DNA sequence: TCCATATCGATAAAACCTTATCGAAACTCC
DNA sequence: GGAGTTTCGATAAGGTTTTATCGATATGGA
């Protein structure tokens, strides 16, 4: 069951790796601007607060190759990451829900650098419909389905109130959406071929708060009881 | 080396679990409103698109106990999650950077429900300083350090431009911040006792896009190269 | 030229998270 | 009241991600 040598199926890259690649990309871009030709895992790891071995494995996953004692060629590695992450091929995306969060996303300048193009936003508020925000038109929500279909939009950003989340999702799915970036605190029910990436802000904040509490207890135990620093 | 029975050290709960707990919480609240007294893992799992065994393990981590054939007591389980996640004890938070994203976070109504209270925002734009947004004052950035110290603020939301990220972080750390919720696409350098939760939106979107690409290749390979209805 | 050192690639070990299995408890229906 | 079924809790198996180890290679300096 080993992959045949010329099996072109991209080996699935672990999600944690995918999330780190943009950091490497950004840092290596900085190195390019500093006119460095090579960059080593050690340097990357130190700068980003990561483990050097992990960095090496991550870069390996992109297909980048390095040279012992020298490191990775800056240009070649940037290319490898771009190629791997698909920063080249521009994707058109729809934003659904032009509330505060939606507007913040519309205004976000960074998308284009990574090959994303938010072409339009949709909202049900008549006061917003017909206007523009950050140069993007805000369209009537009822047109969403039709436009997803006709423009073959594959990715949608869901930034509507939680109460509307599933309804809008159903619309999107029926219109043929392939992936949803979900900013609502709702678990969406979708057919298994539709991808959902949850961005649950409250959950993240809760995690942070809980970890903080843990660390507080731990350090309290360490510092108070004197020696038994653990167990 | 089993923990002694009355060891009160909270067993560190896995981060994936922490991220799922808010979903359980929300759903079980719904069950309470529907006047149900018990809820089972099976029900939860089905509603949220998760694995029942996983739900059970997650709930076990909170200390909630269930009864075979009956399920978990709604009230008791809500309490357990609240207790575990610290929804009871209100945390005061500062927001740094009142741009589009910062404003969206300021306007977000959900924080208070989970025990968070954004007390003020900070920005360096004189046009914003002195105004209010969503009832929260926007203060001069130079006062950040002093107020973090005096008010014993432990958590800060970082929503400044990437260029300012590390500088502001250093200020926060010196002022004694304990945790940073980082919305900039930068890996922050902090002492190890300071917690950072990264919320790298571009990274998440990249992941989604890459997974979409993978699934496309896969399904293309599987489903005969029949009739390409698109592309 | 040769040695010391930094770094890569590959493979192995460890840690962590998810999924499976199984016995026991408790409810329902006969 | 007993059989059947659902569901829990505990433990084990499986998978994935992180960290470690080790030989090989390239560079710089003696």
Short mmCIF file of C-alpha atoms (C1' of nucleotides) in Angstrom, two decimals:
data_model
loop_
_atom_site.label_atom_id
_atom_site.label_comp_id
_atom_site.label_asym_id
_atom_site.label_seq_id
_atom_site.Cartn_x
_atom_site.Cartn_y
_atom_site.Cartn_z
CA UNK A 1 0.00 0.00 0.00
CA UNK A 2 3.00 2.25 -0.30
CA UNK A 3 2.36 5.11 -2.67
CA UNK A 4 3.70 4.46 -6.12
CA UNK A 5 6.62 6.69 -7.04
CA UNK A 6 4.67 8.77 -9.48
CA UNK A 7 1.45 8.94 -7.54
CA UNK A 8 0.56 12.56 -7.87
CA UNK A 9 -2.00 12.53 -5.07
CA UNK A 10 -0.85 15.22 -2.69
CA UNK A 11 -0.03 13.57 0.60
CA UNK A 12 -2.47 15.04 3.05
CA UNK A 13 -0.62 17.56 5.16
CA UNK A 14 -1.52 17.56 8.84
CA UNK A 15 -3.70 20.46 9.85
CA UNK A 16 -1.30 21.71 12.54
CA UNK A 17 1.34 21.94 9.86
CA UNK A 18 -0.96 23.84 7.54
CA UNK A 19 -1.57 26.35 10.29
CA UNK A 20 2.10 26.92 10.86
CA UNK A 21 3.09 27.30 7.22
CA UNK A 22 1.80 30.88 6.96
CA UNK A 23 4.11 31.85 9.81
CA UNK A 24 7.10 30.33 8.06
CA UNK A 25 6.07 32.03 4.88
CA UNK A 26 5.89 35.40 6.48
CA UNK A 27 9.21 35.04 8.26
CA UNK A 28 11.02 33.77 5.18
CA UNK A 29 9.62 36.70 3.23
CA UNK A 30 11.29 38.88 5.81
CA UNK A 31 14.55 37.06 5.22
CA UNK A 32 14.22 37.67 1.52
CA UNK A 33 13.80 41.36 2.13
CA UNK A 34 16.90 41.23 4.28
CA UNK A 35 18.68 39.78 1.24
CA UNK A 36 19.43 36.46 2.88
CA UNK A 37 19.74 33.58 0.51
CA UNK A 38 19.34 30.73 2.98
CA UNK A 39 17.46 30.15 6.18
CA UNK A 40 17.81 27.27 8.60
CA UNK A 41 15.26 25.43 10.69
CA UNK A 42 17.08 26.59 13.77
CA UNK A 43 16.67 30.22 12.81
CA UNK A 44 13.01 29.78 11.97
CA UNK A 45 12.32 27.87 15.13
CA UNK A 46 14.01 30.43 17.30
CA UNK A 47 12.23 33.35 15.68
CA UNK A 48 8.82 31.73 15.92
CA UNK A 49 9.17 30.02 19.25
CA UNK A 50 8.83 26.55 17.79
CA UNK A 51 10.79 23.34 17.79
CA UNK A 52 13.44 23.11 15.08
CA UNK A 53 12.60 19.50 14.29
CA UNK A 54 9.00 20.40 13.86
CA UNK A 55 9.90 23.18 11.48
CA UNK A 56 11.96 20.77 9.46
CA UNK A 57 9.14 18.27 9.23
CA UNK A 58 6.70 20.96 8.26
CA UNK A 59 8.93 22.23 5.49
CA UNK A 60 9.50 18.69 4.29
CA UNK A 61 5.77 18.37 3.88
CA UNK A 62 5.76 21.24 1.40
CA UNK A 63 8.39 19.54 -0.71
CA UNK A 64 11.06 22.09 0.11
CA UNK A 65 14.54 20.62 0.35
CA UNK A 66 17.41 21.97 2.37
CA UNK A 67 21.14 21.48 2.38
CA UNK A 68 23.02 20.37 5.48
CA UNK A 69 24.93 23.09 7.22
CA UNK A 70 23.37 25.64 4.88
CA UNK A 71 19.63 25.54 5.34
CA UNK A 72 16.77 26.13 2.95
CA UNK A 73 16.98 28.33 -0.11
CA UNK A 74 14.75 31.30 0.60
CA UNK A 75 13.27 31.69 -2.86
CA UNK A 76 12.77 28.01 -3.46
CA UNK A 77 11.14 27.54 -0.09
CA UNK A 78 8.77 30.44 -0.58
CA UNK A 79 7.79 28.91 -3.88
CA UNK A 80 7.28 25.54 -2.28
CA UNK A 81 4.96 26.99 0.36
CA UNK A 82 3.05 29.04 -2.18
CA UNK A 83 2.64 26.04 -4.38
CA UNK A 84 1.65 23.81 -1.51
CA UNK A 85 -0.87 26.22 -0.02
CA UNK A 86 -2.25 27.34 -3.34
CA UNK A 87 -1.47 31.01 -2.85
CA UNK A 88 -1.16 31.27 -6.60
CA UNK A 89 -4.62 30.31 -7.74
CA UNK A 90 -7.02 33.02 -6.69
CA UNK A 91 -10.28 31.93 -5.09
CA UNK A 92 -13.42 34.00 -5.17
CA UNK A 93 -15.30 33.99 -1.89
CA UNK A 94 -18.64 35.30 -0.68
CA UNK A 95 -19.20 36.81 2.70
CA UNK A 96 -22.59 36.26 4.27
CA UNK A 97 -23.55 38.65 7.02
CA UNK A 98 -22.24 42.20 6.93
CA UNK A 99 -22.46 42.98 10.63
CA UNK A 100 -19.52 44.23 12.63
CA UNK A 101 -17.53 41.08 12.18
CA UNK A 102 -18.42 40.77 8.53
CA UNK A 103 -17.33 44.33 7.91
CA UNK A 104 -14.07 43.71 9.71
CA UNK A 105 -13.43 40.79 7.40
CA UNK A 106 -14.38 42.83 4.36
CA UNK A 107 -11.90 45.47 5.37
CA UNK A 108 -9.14 42.98 6.02
CA UNK A 109 -6.42 43.65 3.47
CA UNK A 110 -4.47 40.43 3.89
CA UNK A 111 -6.68 38.04 1.97
CA UNK A 112 -5.46 38.89 -1.48
CA UNK A 113 -1.88 38.09 -0.59
CA UNK A 114 -2.91 34.51 0.05
CA UNK A 115 -4.95 34.14 -3.08
CA UNK A 116 -8.37 35.01 -1.72
CA UNK A 117 -10.73 37.53 -3.20
CA UNK A 118 -13.88 38.47 -1.33
CA UNK A 119 -16.08 39.50 -4.24
CA UNK A 120 -19.28 40.42 -2.46
CA UNK A 121 -21.12 40.46 0.83
CA UNK A 122 -24.74 39.55 1.48
CA UNK A 123 -27.04 40.88 4.14
CA UNK A 124 -30.74 41.04 4.83
CA UNK A 125 -30.68 44.53 6.29
CA UNK A 126 -32.26 46.84 3.64
CA UNK A 127 -30.20 49.73 4.99
CA UNK A 128 -27.00 47.98 4.02
CA UNK A 129 -28.09 46.38 0.78
CA UNK A 130 -26.96 48.37 -2.21
CA UNK A 131 -24.12 50.06 -0.40
CA UNK A 132 -20.46 49.26 -0.53
CA UNK A 133 -17.99 48.53 2.22
CA UNK A 134 -14.26 48.54 1.67
CA UNK A 135 -15.00 48.59 -2.03
CA UNK A 136 -17.11 45.43 -1.89
CA UNK A 137 -20.80 45.52 -2.76
CA UNK A 138 -23.34 44.42 -0.19
CA UNK A 139 -26.08 42.52 -1.93
CA UNK A 140 -29.56 41.39 -0.99
CA UNK A 141 -29.46 38.07 0.84
CA UNK A 142 -32.08 36.56 -1.45
CA UNK A 143 -29.64 36.69 -4.34
CA UNK A 144 -27.08 34.56 -2.52
CA UNK A 145 -28.21 31.19 -3.78
CA UNK A 146 -28.39 32.20 -7.39
CA UNK A 147 -25.05 33.93 -7.42
CA UNK A 148 -23.23 31.11 -5.67
CA UNK A 149 -24.48 28.83 -8.38
CA UNK A 150 -23.83 31.06 -11.35
CA UNK A 151 -20.40 32.22 -10.24
CA UNK A 152 -19.37 28.76 -9.06
CA UNK A 153 -18.36 30.12 -5.69
CA UNK A 154 -16.78 27.42 -3.59
CA UNK A 155 -16.02 29.11 -0.29
CA UNK A 156 -18.33 31.21 1.85
CA UNK A 157 -17.66 33.09 5.04
CA UNK A 158 -20.51 32.74 7.48
CA UNK A 159 -20.77 35.75 9.78
CA UNK A 160 -24.48 35.90 10.45
CA UNK A 161 -26.26 35.79 13.82
CA UNK A 162 -26.31 32.34 15.37
CA UNK A 163 -30.05 32.10 14.87
CA UNK A 164 -29.67 32.30 11.10
CA UNK A 165 -26.61 30.09 10.85
CA UNK A 166 -28.20 26.79 9.90
CA UNK A 167 -30.75 28.31 7.53
CA UNK A 168 -28.12 30.20 5.59
CA UNK A 169 -25.94 27.12 5.59
CA UNK A 170 -28.71 25.07 4.03
CA UNK A 171 -29.09 27.67 1.33
CA UNK A 172 -25.38 27.66 0.65
CA UNK A 173 -25.21 23.90 0.50
CA UNK A 174 -28.11 23.67 -1.87
CA UNK A 175 -26.48 26.22 -4.08
CA UNK A 176 -23.42 24.01 -4.27
CA UNK A 177 -20.97 25.58 -1.86
CA UNK A 178 -17.95 23.42 -1.10
CA UNK A 179 -16.52 24.98 2.05
CA UNK A 180 -17.75 27.23 4.83
CA UNK A 181 -15.66 29.33 7.14
CA UNK A 182 -17.96 29.47 10.11
CA UNK A 183 -17.78 32.39 12.52
CA UNK A 184 -20.99 31.56 14.31
CA UNK A 185 -20.89 29.65 17.60
CA UNK A 186 -22.98 26.91 16.00
CA UNK A 187 -22.06 23.45 14.82
CA UNK A 188 -23.40 23.34 11.30
CA UNK A 189 -25.12 20.32 9.89
CA UNK A 190 -23.77 19.77 6.39
CA UNK A 191 -23.36 16.86 4.01
CA UNK A 192 -20.01 15.22 4.50
CA UNK A 193 -18.59 16.48 1.24
CA UNK A 194 -18.93 20.07 2.42
CA UNK A 195 -16.03 21.31 4.52
CA UNK A 196 -16.53 23.49 7.56
CA UNK A 197 -13.83 25.36 9.40
CA UNK A 198 -15.10 26.59 12.73
CA UNK A 199 -13.84 29.86 14.12
CA UNK A 200 -15.54 29.91 17.44
CA UNK A 201 -14.19 32.97 19.15
CA UNK A 202 -15.84 32.37 22.47
CA UNK A 203 -14.45 28.87 22.59
CA UNK A 204 -10.96 30.15 21.99
CA UNK A 205 -11.26 32.75 24.67
CA UNK A 206 -12.61 30.18 27.07
CA UNK A 207 -9.63 27.98 26.38
CA UNK A 208 -7.28 30.82 27.14
CA UNK A 209 -9.09 31.68 30.33
CA UNK A 210 -9.11 28.09 31.51
CA UNK A 211 -5.45 27.60 30.78
CA UNK A 212 -4.74 30.75 32.69
CA UNK A 213 -6.61 29.40 35.66
CA UNK A 214 -4.67 26.16 35.46
CA UNK A 215 -1.34 27.89 35.32
CA UNK A 216 -2.35 30.00 38.27
CA UNK A 217 -3.16 26.95 40.38
CA UNK A 218 0.01 25.26 39.33
CA UNK A 219 2.30 28.14 40.08
CA UNK A 220 0.51 28.69 43.35
CA UNK A 221 1.19 25.13 44.36
CA UNK A 222 4.79 25.37 43.30
CA UNK A 223 5.57 28.59 45.06
CA UNK A 224 3.53 27.99 48.22
CA UNK A 225 4.28 24.48 49.29
CA UNK A 226 7.92 24.99 48.68
CA UNK A 227 9.60 21.98 47.21
CA UNK A 228 7.11 19.55 45.68
CA UNK A 229 6.92 21.30 42.35
CA UNK A 230 4.74 18.59 40.90
CA UNK A 231 2.66 15.69 42.08
CA UNK B 1 1.56 7.14 40.56
CA UNK B 2 -2.18 7.57 40.63
CA UNK B 3 -3.31 10.91 41.98
CA UNK B 4 -4.34 10.77 45.59
CA UNK B 5 -8.13 10.77 46.04
CA UNK B 6 -8.35 14.26 47.46
CA UNK B 7 -5.83 15.84 45.18
CA UNK B 8 -7.59 19.01 44.18
CA UNK B 9 -5.25 19.88 41.37
CA UNK B 10 -7.48 20.21 38.34
CA UNK B 11 -6.43 17.61 35.84
CA UNK B 12 -5.41 19.53 32.78
CA UNK B 13 -8.19 19.22 30.25
CA UNK B 14 -7.10 18.68 26.65
CA UNK B 15 -7.48 21.75 24.49
CA UNK B 16 -9.70 20.02 21.91
CA UNK B 17 -12.06 19.18 24.73
CA UNK B 18 -12.07 22.74 26.01
CA UNK B 19 -13.04 23.92 22.57
CA UNK B 20 -15.97 21.56 22.38
CA UNK B 21 -17.38 22.27 25.81
CA UNK B 22 -19.01 25.55 24.79
CA UNK B 23 -20.97 23.68 22.14
CA UNK B 24 -22.22 21.18 24.68
CA UNK B 25 -23.08 24.00 27.01
CA UNK B 26 -25.13 25.81 24.44
CA UNK B 27 -26.98 22.71 23.35
CA UNK B 28 -27.75 21.62 26.89
CA UNK B 29 -29.07 25.10 27.64
CA UNK B 30 -31.45 24.53 24.78
CA UNK B 31 -32.54 21.27 26.37
CA UNK B 32 -33.19 23.07 29.61
CA UNK B 33 -35.38 25.56 27.84
CA UNK B 34 -37.23 22.63 26.31
CA UNK B 35 -37.85 21.43 29.87
CA UNK B 36 -35.85 18.26 29.45
CA UNK B 37 -34.32 16.94 32.62
CA UNK B 38 -31.74 14.60 31.13
CA UNK B 39 -29.65 14.50 28.02
CA UNK B 40 -27.58 11.62 26.68
CA UNK B 41 -24.24 11.54 24.91
CA UNK B 42 -25.97 10.04 21.92
CA UNK B 43 -28.32 12.97 21.64
CA UNK B 44 -25.54 15.49 22.04
CA UNK B 45 -23.32 13.74 19.55
CA UNK B 46 -26.05 13.52 16.96
CA UNK B 47 -27.02 17.14 17.32
CA UNK B 48 -23.47 18.40 17.10
CA UNK B 49 -22.10 15.99 14.54
CA UNK B 50 -19.62 14.44 16.94
CA UNK B 51 -18.74 11.02 18.22
CA UNK B 52 -20.79 9.91 21.23
CA UNK B 53 -17.78 8.40 22.96
CA UNK B 54 -15.92 11.62 22.57
CA UNK B 55 -18.78 13.56 24.08
CA UNK B 56 -18.80 11.21 27.02
CA UNK B 57 -15.09 11.62 27.59
CA UNK B 58 -15.36 15.36 27.32
CA UNK B 59 -18.15 15.50 29.86
CA UNK B 60 -16.22 13.21 32.16
CA UNK B 61 -13.41 15.74 32.11
CA UNK B 62 -15.71 18.38 33.54
CA UNK B 63 -16.62 16.14 36.44
CA UNK B 64 -20.19 15.66 35.29
CA UNK B 65 -21.59 12.23 36.03
CA UNK B 66 -24.32 10.47 34.15
CA UNK B 67 -26.62 7.59 34.82
CA UNK B 68 -26.76 4.58 32.54
CA UNK B 69 -29.79 4.45 30.32
CA UNK B 70 -30.79 7.93 31.48
CA UNK B 71 -28.03 10.29 30.55
CA UNK B 72 -26.73 13.42 32.20
CA UNK B 73 -28.79 15.65 34.41
CA UNK B 74 -29.22 18.89 32.52
CA UNK B 75 -28.85 21.27 35.42
CA UNK B 76 -25.99 19.42 37.05
CA UNK B 77 -24.11 19.18 33.80
CA UNK B 78 -24.53 22.85 33.02
CA UNK B 79 -23.17 23.58 36.48
CA UNK B 80 -20.25 21.25 35.92
CA UNK B 81 -19.32 22.95 32.66
CA UNK B 82 -19.71 26.41 34.14
CA UNK B 83 -17.60 25.44 37.07
CA UNK B 84 -14.99 23.78 34.92
CA UNK B 85 -14.71 26.61 32.43
CA UNK B 86 -14.93 29.33 35.01
CA UNK B 87 -18.00 30.98 33.53
CA UNK B 88 -18.90 32.07 37.03
CA UNK B 89 -15.95 34.23 37.93
CA UNK B 90 -16.04 37.31 35.74
CA UNK B 91 -12.78 38.33 34.12
CA UNK B 92 -12.02 41.88 33.13
CA UNK B 93 -10.31 42.16 29.77
CA UNK B 94 -8.66 44.95 27.81
CA UNK B 95 -8.88 45.24 24.07
CA UNK B 96 -5.88 46.74 22.32
CA UNK B 97 -6.50 48.10 18.85
CA UNK B 98 -9.91 49.51 18.00
CA UNK B 99 -9.80 49.00 14.26
CA UNK B 100 -12.48 47.15 12.37
CA UNK B 101 -11.76 43.87 14.04
CA UNK B 102 -11.39 45.43 17.45
CA UNK B 103 -14.71 47.16 17.07
CA UNK B 104 -16.35 43.95 16.01
CA UNK B 105 -15.07 42.32 19.17
CA UNK B 106 -16.25 45.26 21.25
CA UNK B 107 -19.69 44.93 19.80
CA UNK B 108 -19.82 41.20 20.36
CA UNK B 109 -22.55 40.57 22.90
CA UNK B 110 -21.64 36.99 23.80
CA UNK B 111 -18.66 37.58 26.06
CA UNK B 112 -20.56 38.40 29.20
CA UNK B 113 -22.41 35.11 29.11
CA UNK B 114 -19.11 33.30 29.49
CA UNK B 115 -17.82 35.46 32.26
CA UNK B 116 -15.84 37.95 30.25
CA UNK B 117 -16.13 41.67 30.54
CA UNK B 118 -14.31 43.87 28.06
CA UNK B 119 -13.87 46.98 30.17
CA UNK B 120 -12.00 49.24 27.78
CA UNK B 121 -10.29 49.51 24.43
CA UNK B 122 -7.04 51.24 23.62
CA UNK B 123 -5.98 52.87 20.40
CA UNK B 124 -3.40 55.32 19.21
CA UNK B 125 -5.68 57.09 16.74
CA UNK B 126 -6.52 60.49 18.29
CA UNK B 127 -9.79 60.54 16.40
CA UNK B 128 -10.96 57.48 18.28
CA UNK B 129 -9.51 58.22 21.69
CA UNK B 130 -12.09 59.66 24.03
CA UNK B 131 -15.03 58.21 22.16
CA UNK B 132 -17.07 55.19 23.03
CA UNK B 133 -17.94 52.13 21.01
CA UNK B 134 -20.64 49.72 22.03
CA UNK B 135 -20.64 51.42 25.39
CA UNK B 136 -16.95 50.79 25.96
CA UNK B 137 -14.52 53.69 26.26
CA UNK B 138 -11.63 53.94 23.84
CA UNK B 139 -8.59 55.16 25.72
CA UNK B 140 -5.23 56.56 24.74
CA UNK B 141 -2.74 53.78 24.08
CA UNK B 142 -0.16 55.34 26.34
CA UNK B 143 -2.34 54.65 29.35
CA UNK B 144 -2.44 50.92 28.64
CA UNK B 145 0.53 49.92 30.73
CA UNK B 146 -0.51 51.84 33.79
CA UNK B 147 -4.08 50.64 33.72
CA UNK B 148 -3.18 46.99 33.21
CA UNK B 149 -1.06 47.24 36.30
CA UNK B 150 -3.47 49.16 38.47
CA UNK B 151 -6.54 47.18 37.52
CA UNK B 152 -4.71 43.87 37.62
CA UNK B 153 -5.92 42.99 34.17
CA UNK B 154 -4.87 39.48 33.27
CA UNK B 155 -6.14 38.99 29.73
CA UNK B 156 -5.69 41.28 26.75
CA UNK B 157 -7.06 41.02 23.25
CA UNK B 158 -4.47 42.02 20.69
CA UNK B 159 -6.08 43.42 17.55
CA UNK B 160 -3.47 45.88 16.37
CA UNK B 161 -1.69 45.99 13.00
CA UNK B 162 0.96 43.30 12.63
CA UNK B 163 3.69 45.91 12.68
CA UNK B 164 2.79 46.96 16.20
CA UNK B 165 2.13 43.50 17.56
CA UNK B 166 5.42 42.76 19.26
CA UNK B 167 5.84 46.26 20.67
CA UNK B 168 2.42 46.27 22.25
CA UNK B 169 3.02 42.75 23.52
CA UNK B 170 6.19 43.84 25.25
CA UNK B 171 4.29 46.65 26.92
CA UNK B 172 1.59 44.28 28.07
CA UNK B 173 4.07 41.77 29.40
CA UNK B 174 5.98 44.40 31.33
CA UNK B 175 2.74 45.60 32.81
CA UNK B 176 2.10 42.11 34.09
CA UNK B 177 -0.41 40.65 31.66
CA UNK B 178 -0.93 36.92 32.03
CA UNK B 179 -2.58 35.95 28.76
CA UNK B 180 -2.94 37.38 25.28
CA UNK B 181 -5.58 36.56 22.72
CA UNK B 182 -3.66 37.30 19.58
CA UNK B 183 -5.50 38.30 16.41
CA UNK B 184 -2.40 39.43 14.57
CA UNK B 185 -0.70 37.09 12.11
CA UNK B 186 2.47 37.27 14.19
CA UNK B 187 4.06 34.77 16.52
CA UNK B 188 4.61 36.75 19.66
CA UNK B 189 7.75 36.44 21.73
CA UNK B 190 6.73 36.24 25.36
CA UNK B 191 8.14 34.82 28.58
CA UNK B 192 6.97 31.28 29.09
CA UNK B 193 4.65 32.15 31.95
CA UNK B 194 2.56 34.33 29.65
CA UNK B 195 -0.06 32.46 27.67
CA UNK B 196 -0.83 33.24 24.05
CA UNK B 197 -3.79 31.99 22.09
CA UNK B 198 -3.30 32.63 18.41
CA UNK B 199 -6.29 33.43 16.26
CA UNK B 200 -4.68 33.59 12.88
CA UNK B 201 -7.55 34.11 10.51
CA UNK B 202 -5.54 33.84 7.35
CA UNK B 203 -4.04 30.58 8.51
CA UNK B 204 -7.49 29.15 9.13
CA UNK B 205 -8.74 30.20 5.76
CA UNK B 206 -5.66 28.76 4.13
CA UNK B 207 -6.31 25.46 5.85
CA UNK B 208 -9.84 25.42 4.57
CA UNK B 209 -8.77 26.23 1.06
CA UNK B 210 -6.07 23.57 1.08
CA UNK B 211 -8.41 20.93 2.39
CA UNK B 212 -10.88 21.88 -0.29
CA UNK B 213 -8.22 21.38 -2.90
CA UNK B 214 -7.35 17.98 -1.45
CA UNK B 215 -10.93 16.83 -1.38
CA UNK B 216 -11.33 17.96 -4.94
CA UNK B 217 -8.40 15.86 -6.09
CA UNK B 218 -9.61 12.89 -4.10
CA UNK B 219 -13.19 12.93 -5.29
CA UNK B 220 -12.00 13.48 -8.80
CA UNK B 221 -9.91 10.36 -8.57
CA UNK B 222 -12.69 8.33 -6.99
CA UNK B 223 -15.68 9.30 -9.02
CA UNK B 224 -14.40 8.19 -12.39
CA UNK B 225 -13.12 10.98 -14.43
CA UNK B 226 -16.63 10.94 -15.84
CA UNK B 227 -18.16 14.16 -16.95
CA UNK B 228 -16.59 17.22 -15.44
CA UNK B 229 -19.63 19.35 -14.80
CA UNK B 230 -17.42 22.27 -13.97
CA UNK B 231 -13.97 23.52 -14.80
"C1'" DT C 1 44.14 18.74 3.70
"C1'" DC C 2 41.77 17.46 7.71
"C1'" DC C 3 38.98 18.31 11.74
"C1'" DA C 4 35.19 20.49 14.17
"C1'" DT C 5 30.62 22.00 13.74
"C1'" DA C 6 26.10 23.07 12.04
"C1'" DT C 7 22.39 21.26 9.68
"C1'" DC C 8 19.62 18.15 6.99
"C1'" DG C 9 16.89 13.72 6.14
"C1'" DA C 10 15.16 9.49 7.79
"C1'" DT C 11 13.59 6.67 11.22
"C1'" DA C 12 12.21 5.71 15.86
"C1'" DA C 13 10.18 6.84 20.30
"C1'" DA C 14 6.98 9.38 23.05
"C1'" DA C 15 2.97 12.04 23.90
"C1'" DC C 16 -1.49 13.09 22.87
"C1'" DC C 17 -6.15 12.62 21.08
"C1'" DT C 18 -9.79 9.73 19.17
"C1'" DT C 19 -12.32 5.59 18.62
"C1'" DA C 20 -13.49 0.86 20.13
"C1'" DT C 21 -14.77 -2.73 23.47
"C1'" DC C 22 -16.99 -4.59 27.41
"C1'" DG C 23 -19.20 -5.13 31.76
"C1'" DA C 24 -22.58 -2.95 34.74
"C1'" DA C 25 -26.49 -0.09 35.77
"C1'" DA C 26 -31.23 1.42 35.04
"C1'" DC C 27 -35.30 1.98 32.48
"C1'" DT C 28 -39.35 -0.18 29.54
"C1'" DC C 29 -42.34 -3.49 28.26
"C1'" DC C 30 -44.18 -7.67 28.58
"C1'" DG D 1 -40.60 -9.78 38.12
"C1'" DG D 2 -37.58 -10.80 34.23
"C1'" DA D 3 -35.89 -10.04 29.37
"C1'" DG D 4 -34.29 -6.66 26.38
"C1'" DT D 5 -32.25 -2.36 25.44
"C1'" DT D 6 -30.01 1.94 26.15
"C1'" DT D 7 -26.35 4.24 28.15
"C1'" DC D 8 -22.67 4.99 31.32
"C1'" DG D 9 -17.74 4.32 33.03
"C1'" DA D 10 -13.36 2.23 32.55
"C1'" DT D 11 -9.89 0.40 29.96
"C1'" DA D 12 -7.70 -0.69 25.73
"C1'" DA D 13 -6.59 -0.07 20.91
"C1'" DG D 14 -5.66 2.96 17.08
"C1'" DG D 15 -4.19 7.06 14.84
"C1'" DT D 16 -1.92 11.43 14.62
"C1'" DT D 17 1.30 14.80 16.03
"C1'" DT D 18 5.42 16.03 18.42
"C1'" DT D 19 10.02 15.15 19.95
"C1'" DA D 20 14.33 12.49 19.86
"C1'" DT D 21 18.20 9.99 17.73
"C1'" DC D 22 21.65 9.14 14.40
"C1'" DG D 23 24.22 8.99 10.26
"C1'" DA D 24 25.42 11.89 6.29
"C1'" DT D 25 26.82 16.20 4.16
"C1'" DA D 26 28.56 20.72 3.57
"C1'" DT D 27 31.18 24.60 5.34
"C1'" DG D 28 34.96 27.10 7.75
"C1'" DG D 29 39.20 27.26 9.93
"C1'" DA D 30 43.57 25.07 11.56
#
